[in-house]
Tab-separated table of C-alpha atoms in Angstrom:
chain	number	residue	atom	x	y	z
A	10	GLU	CA	2.588	0.392	10.359
A	11	LEU	CA	-0.201	1.634	12.581
A	12	SER	CA	-2.595	-0.710	10.766
A	13	HIS	CA	-0.318	-3.684	11.408
A	14	GLY	CA	0.003	-2.743	15.079
A	15	TYR	CA	-3.686	-2.076	15.612
A	16	CYS	CA	-4.721	-5.324	13.949
A	17	SER	CA	-2.275	-7.231	16.105
A	18	TYR	CA	-3.604	-5.406	19.160
A	19	LYS	CA	-7.195	-6.397	18.335
A	20	LEU	CA	-6.004	-9.997	18.079
A	21	GLY	CA	-4.769	-9.808	21.652
A	22	ASP	CA	-1.153	-8.677	21.199
A	23	PRO	CA	-0.175	-5.611	23.307
A	24	THR	CA	3.400	-5.432	21.922
A	25	ALA	CA	2.828	-2.549	19.510
A	26	LYS	CA	0.824	-0.591	22.058
A	27	ASN	CA	3.478	-1.045	24.738
A	28	ALA	CA	6.105	0.162	22.261
A	29	GLY	CA	4.069	3.344	21.586
A	30	ARG	CA	3.462	2.410	17.961
A	31	LEU	CA	-0.368	2.715	17.936
A	32	THR	CA	-0.148	6.334	16.792
A	33	LEU	CA	-0.333	8.387	13.609
A	34	ASN	CA	2.714	10.393	14.723
A	35	PRO	CA	5.164	9.703	11.871
A	36	VAL	CA	8.197	10.251	14.127
A	37	LYS	CA	7.298	7.062	15.998
A	38	HIS	CA	7.479	5.054	12.772
A	39	LEU	CA	10.532	6.558	11.130
A	40	ASP	CA	13.465	4.307	10.314
A	41	ILE	CA	16.674	6.317	10.012
A	42	LEU	CA	18.147	4.356	7.105
A	43	GLY	CA	14.790	4.039	5.375
A	44	THR	CA	14.273	7.815	5.619
A	45	ILE	CA	17.739	8.565	4.234
A	46	MET	CA	17.072	6.192	1.345
A	47	ILE	CA	13.854	8.072	0.502
A	48	LEU	CA	15.837	11.302	0.236
A	49	ILE	CA	18.591	9.691	-1.840
A	50	SER	CA	16.721	7.293	-4.118
A	51	GLY	CA	13.001	7.982	-3.669
A	52	PHE	CA	12.548	4.513	-2.171
A	53	GLY	CA	12.527	3.854	1.572
A	54	TRP	CA	10.742	2.163	4.410
A	55	ALA	CA	9.311	2.676	7.882
A	56	LYS	CA	10.422	0.960	11.098
A	57	PRO	CA	8.566	-2.393	11.258
A	58	VAL	CA	6.052	-2.470	14.049
A	59	PRO	CA	6.807	-5.120	16.690
A	60	ILE	CA	4.281	-7.944	16.998
A	61	ASN	CA	4.203	-11.206	18.942
A	62	PRO	CA	2.133	-13.960	17.256
A	63	MET	CA	2.283	-15.999	20.471
A	64	TYR	CA	-0.689	-13.916	21.691
A	65	TYR	CA	-2.921	-15.026	18.784
A	66	ASN	CA	-5.424	-17.824	19.193
A	67	ASP	CA	-4.491	-18.938	15.679
A	68	ARG	CA	-0.900	-17.812	14.950
A	69	LYS	CA	-1.001	-18.686	11.259
A	70	ARG	CA	-4.304	-16.859	10.654
A	71	GLY	CA	-3.305	-13.942	12.889
A	72	THR	CA	0.008	-13.372	11.136
A	73	MET	CA	-1.722	-13.351	7.758
A	74	LEU	CA	-4.401	-10.886	8.958
A	75	VAL	CA	-1.810	-8.498	10.446
A	76	SER	CA	0.201	-8.653	7.219
A	77	LEU	CA	-2.912	-7.913	5.136
A	78	ALA	CA	-3.777	-4.897	7.319
A	79	GLY	CA	-1.049	-2.751	5.791
A	80	PRO	CA	-1.950	-3.156	2.080
A	81	LEU	CA	-5.670	-2.949	2.887
A	82	SER	CA	-5.093	0.363	4.702
A	83	ASN	CA	-3.301	1.640	1.592
A	84	ILE	CA	-6.259	0.648	-0.608
A	85	PHE	CA	-8.667	2.354	1.819
A	86	ILE	CA	-6.647	5.578	1.750
A	87	ALA	CA	-6.526	5.419	-2.091
A	88	LEU	CA	-10.318	5.035	-2.101
A	89	LEU	CA	-10.799	8.054	0.159
A	90	PHE	CA	-8.638	10.303	-2.018
A	91	SER	CA	-10.251	9.014	-5.201
A	92	PHE	CA	-13.435	10.965	-4.436
A	93	PRO	CA	-11.978	14.514	-4.612
A	94	MET	CA	-9.654	13.424	-7.425
A	95	ALA	CA	-12.473	12.069	-9.560
A	96	PHE	CA	-14.893	14.896	-8.755
A	97	ILE	CA	-12.465	17.699	-9.649
A	98	GLY	CA	-10.971	15.868	-12.630
A	99	SER	CA	-14.315	15.077	-14.259
A	100	LYS	CA	-16.235	18.247	-13.405
A	101	TYR	CA	-13.595	20.936	-13.914
A	102	ALA	CA	-10.942	19.352	-16.115
A	103	MET	CA	-13.430	17.365	-18.229
A	104	LEU	CA	-11.320	14.216	-17.942
A	105	SER	CA	-12.804	10.758	-18.442
A	106	PHE	CA	-13.064	8.529	-15.391
A	107	VAL	CA	-10.973	5.894	-17.125
A	108	ASP	CA	-8.087	8.356	-17.549
A	109	ILE	CA	-8.451	9.782	-14.026
A	110	PHE	CA	-8.278	6.409	-12.281
A	111	ASN	CA	-5.439	5.081	-14.409
A	112	THR	CA	-2.293	5.285	-12.263
A	113	SER	CA	-0.096	5.086	-15.398
A	114	ASN	CA	-1.331	8.461	-16.664
A	115	SER	CA	0.751	11.483	-15.634
A	116	ILE	CA	-2.263	13.737	-15.147
A	117	PHE	CA	-1.529	16.621	-12.821
A	118	TYR	CA	-2.774	20.215	-12.838
A	119	ARG	CA	-0.213	22.871	-13.710
A	120	GLY	CA	-1.101	25.925	-11.683
A	121	PHE	CA	-1.701	27.164	-8.162
A	122	SER	CA	-5.492	27.295	-7.868
A	123	PHE	CA	-7.096	25.680	-4.836
A	124	LEU	CA	-8.887	23.045	-6.893
A	125	GLY	CA	-5.712	22.303	-8.848
A	126	ILE	CA	-3.665	21.802	-5.711
A	127	LEU	CA	-6.407	19.639	-4.142
A	128	PHE	CA	-6.570	17.528	-7.296
A	129	ASN	CA	-2.816	17.061	-7.405
A	130	LEU	CA	-2.605	16.094	-3.732
A	131	SER	CA	-5.521	13.684	-4.036
A	132	ARG	CA	-4.064	12.097	-7.161
A	133	PHE	CA	-0.635	11.789	-5.574
A	134	PHE	CA	-2.012	10.017	-2.486
A	135	TYR	CA	-4.231	7.871	-4.719
A	136	ILE	CA	-1.327	6.684	-6.861
A	137	ILE	CA	1.229	6.252	-4.108
A	138	ASN	CA	-1.117	4.198	-1.934
A	139	ILE	CA	-2.089	1.852	-4.754
A	140	ASN	CA	1.573	1.366	-5.592
A	141	LEU	CA	2.415	0.756	-1.929
A	142	ALA	CA	-0.413	-1.788	-1.618
A	143	VAL	CA	0.705	-3.724	-4.692
A	144	PHE	CA	4.406	-3.510	-3.808
A	145	ASN	CA	3.826	-4.810	-0.288
A	146	ILE	CA	1.738	-7.824	-1.341
A	147	LEU	CA	4.571	-9.140	-3.497
A	148	PRO	CA	5.616	-12.463	-1.889
A	149	VAL	CA	9.205	-11.306	-1.282
A	150	PRO	CA	10.858	-11.094	2.165
A	151	PRO	CA	10.533	-8.861	4.134
A	152	LEU	CA	7.427	-7.485	2.430
A	153	ASP	CA	3.959	-8.220	3.778
A	154	GLY	CA	3.312	-10.632	0.915
A	155	SER	CA	5.921	-13.052	2.230
A	156	LYS	CA	4.092	-13.182	5.592
A	157	ILE	CA	0.715	-13.566	3.856
A	158	LEU	CA	2.195	-16.695	2.276
A	159	SER	CA	2.596	-18.141	5.762
A	160	GLY	CA	-1.159	-18.329	6.002
A	161	ILE	CA	-1.538	-19.918	2.594
A	162	LEU	CA	1.305	-22.405	2.221
A	163	PRO	CA	1.731	-25.526	4.379
A	164	GLN	CA	4.055	-24.711	7.254
A	165	ASN	CA	6.882	-27.015	6.096
A	166	LYS	CA	6.923	-25.528	2.587
A	167	TYR	CA	6.817	-21.990	3.935
A	168	PHE	CA	9.768	-22.539	6.255
A	169	ALA	CA	11.658	-24.305	3.421
A	170	LEU	CA	11.139	-21.209	1.263
A	171	MET	CA	12.187	-18.851	4.046
A	172	GLN	CA	15.548	-20.618	4.278
A	173	TYR	CA	16.400	-18.656	1.151
A	174	GLU	CA	14.959	-15.378	2.508
A	175	ASN	CA	18.203	-13.401	2.211
A	176	ILE	CA	18.968	-14.684	-1.290
A	177	ILE	CA	15.439	-13.890	-2.488
A	178	GLY	CA	15.673	-10.385	-0.935
A	179	VAL	CA	18.981	-9.621	-2.662
A	180	ILE	CA	17.721	-10.842	-6.043
A	181	PHE	CA	14.584	-8.720	-5.618
A	182	LEU	CA	16.645	-5.592	-4.818
A	183	ILE	CA	18.820	-6.186	-7.897
A	184	ILE	CA	15.715	-6.514	-10.106
A	185	MET	CA	14.100	-3.450	-8.494
A	186	PHE	CA	17.019	-1.090	-9.094
A	187	ALA	CA	18.629	-2.615	-12.195
A	188	PHE	CA	15.492	-3.660	-14.093
A	189	PRO	CA	12.631	-1.442	-12.878
A	190	ASP	CA	10.618	-2.137	-16.037
A	191	ILE	CA	10.333	-5.808	-15.057
A	192	LEU	CA	9.006	-4.874	-11.615
A	193	SER	CA	6.512	-2.459	-13.210
A	194	LYS	CA	5.199	-5.193	-15.498
A	195	ILE	CA	4.792	-7.565	-12.559
A	196	MET	CA	2.949	-4.978	-10.496
A	197	TYR	CA	0.714	-3.624	-13.284
A	198	PRO	CA	-1.988	-6.364	-13.311
A	199	PHE	CA	-2.468	-6.049	-9.551
A	200	SER	CA	-2.527	-2.253	-9.807
A	201	TRP	CA	-5.086	-2.454	-12.595
A	202	ILE	CA	-7.361	-4.677	-10.498
A	203	ILE	CA	-7.234	-2.288	-7.539
A	204	GLN	CA	-7.745	0.913	-9.492
A	205	THR	CA	-10.624	-0.684	-11.450
A	206	ALA	CA	-12.293	-1.821	-8.217
A	207	ILE	CA	-11.911	1.675	-6.727
A	208	ARG	CA	-13.365	3.238	-9.876
A	209	TYR	CA	-16.428	0.957	-9.704
A	210	ILE	CA	-16.973	2.076	-6.097
A	211	SER	CA	-16.122	5.753	-6.389
A	212	VAL	CA	-17.871	6.705	-9.629
A	213	PRO	CA	-21.375	5.460	-8.684
A	214	VAL	CA	-21.089	7.211	-5.315
A	215	LEU	CA	-20.144	10.500	-7.009
A	216	LYS	CA	-23.019	10.139	-9.505
A	217	LEU	CA	-25.444	9.421	-6.671
A	218	ILE	CA	-24.283	12.531	-4.781
A	219	ALA	CA	-24.568	14.621	-7.963
A	220	SER	CA	-28.148	13.461	-8.500
A	221	ILE	CA	-29.314	14.462	-5.028
């Protein structure tokens, strides 16, 4: 949410800043119902950051950029945590890079050593941020992907689609909770692309550092 707000701020919109949302303080971003749902079902959401596209020079482009800021920040965080995850996993656990970067593998260290805990935390943040990025780019209201569509589709077609926003959202929730395997299959190709891209960035950097 900070990424959304900051991007909007850089495009000339002070709404998020005036609302006190340009902060990493999680309390400012908590949604009561979304937090309760995390505790109950493991799925929840933050309070959407307020933005006003009227401040943008190009409202269509600005809305798309602000929507992309969230998933891109997730990918960036996943990249950051991939370095300690890959270093520890390959050097001390003798795991292959392919296995380490695969989000489908349940690879976690069982123990309480410092390196084990660091590996587990890094891998958790790596996996959760890739999943968040992919989930949020799905073109389903109210996810970021539906707003990204506004910058891709002609305006009349986008607004025609958004007339069915509530129906699409309800169908998506039914699929998500009743048929999670379907959602996983939809998300997997996008997840694979992101984790492969991160691997091609992270591994050469680690090998370069090791050779110095």
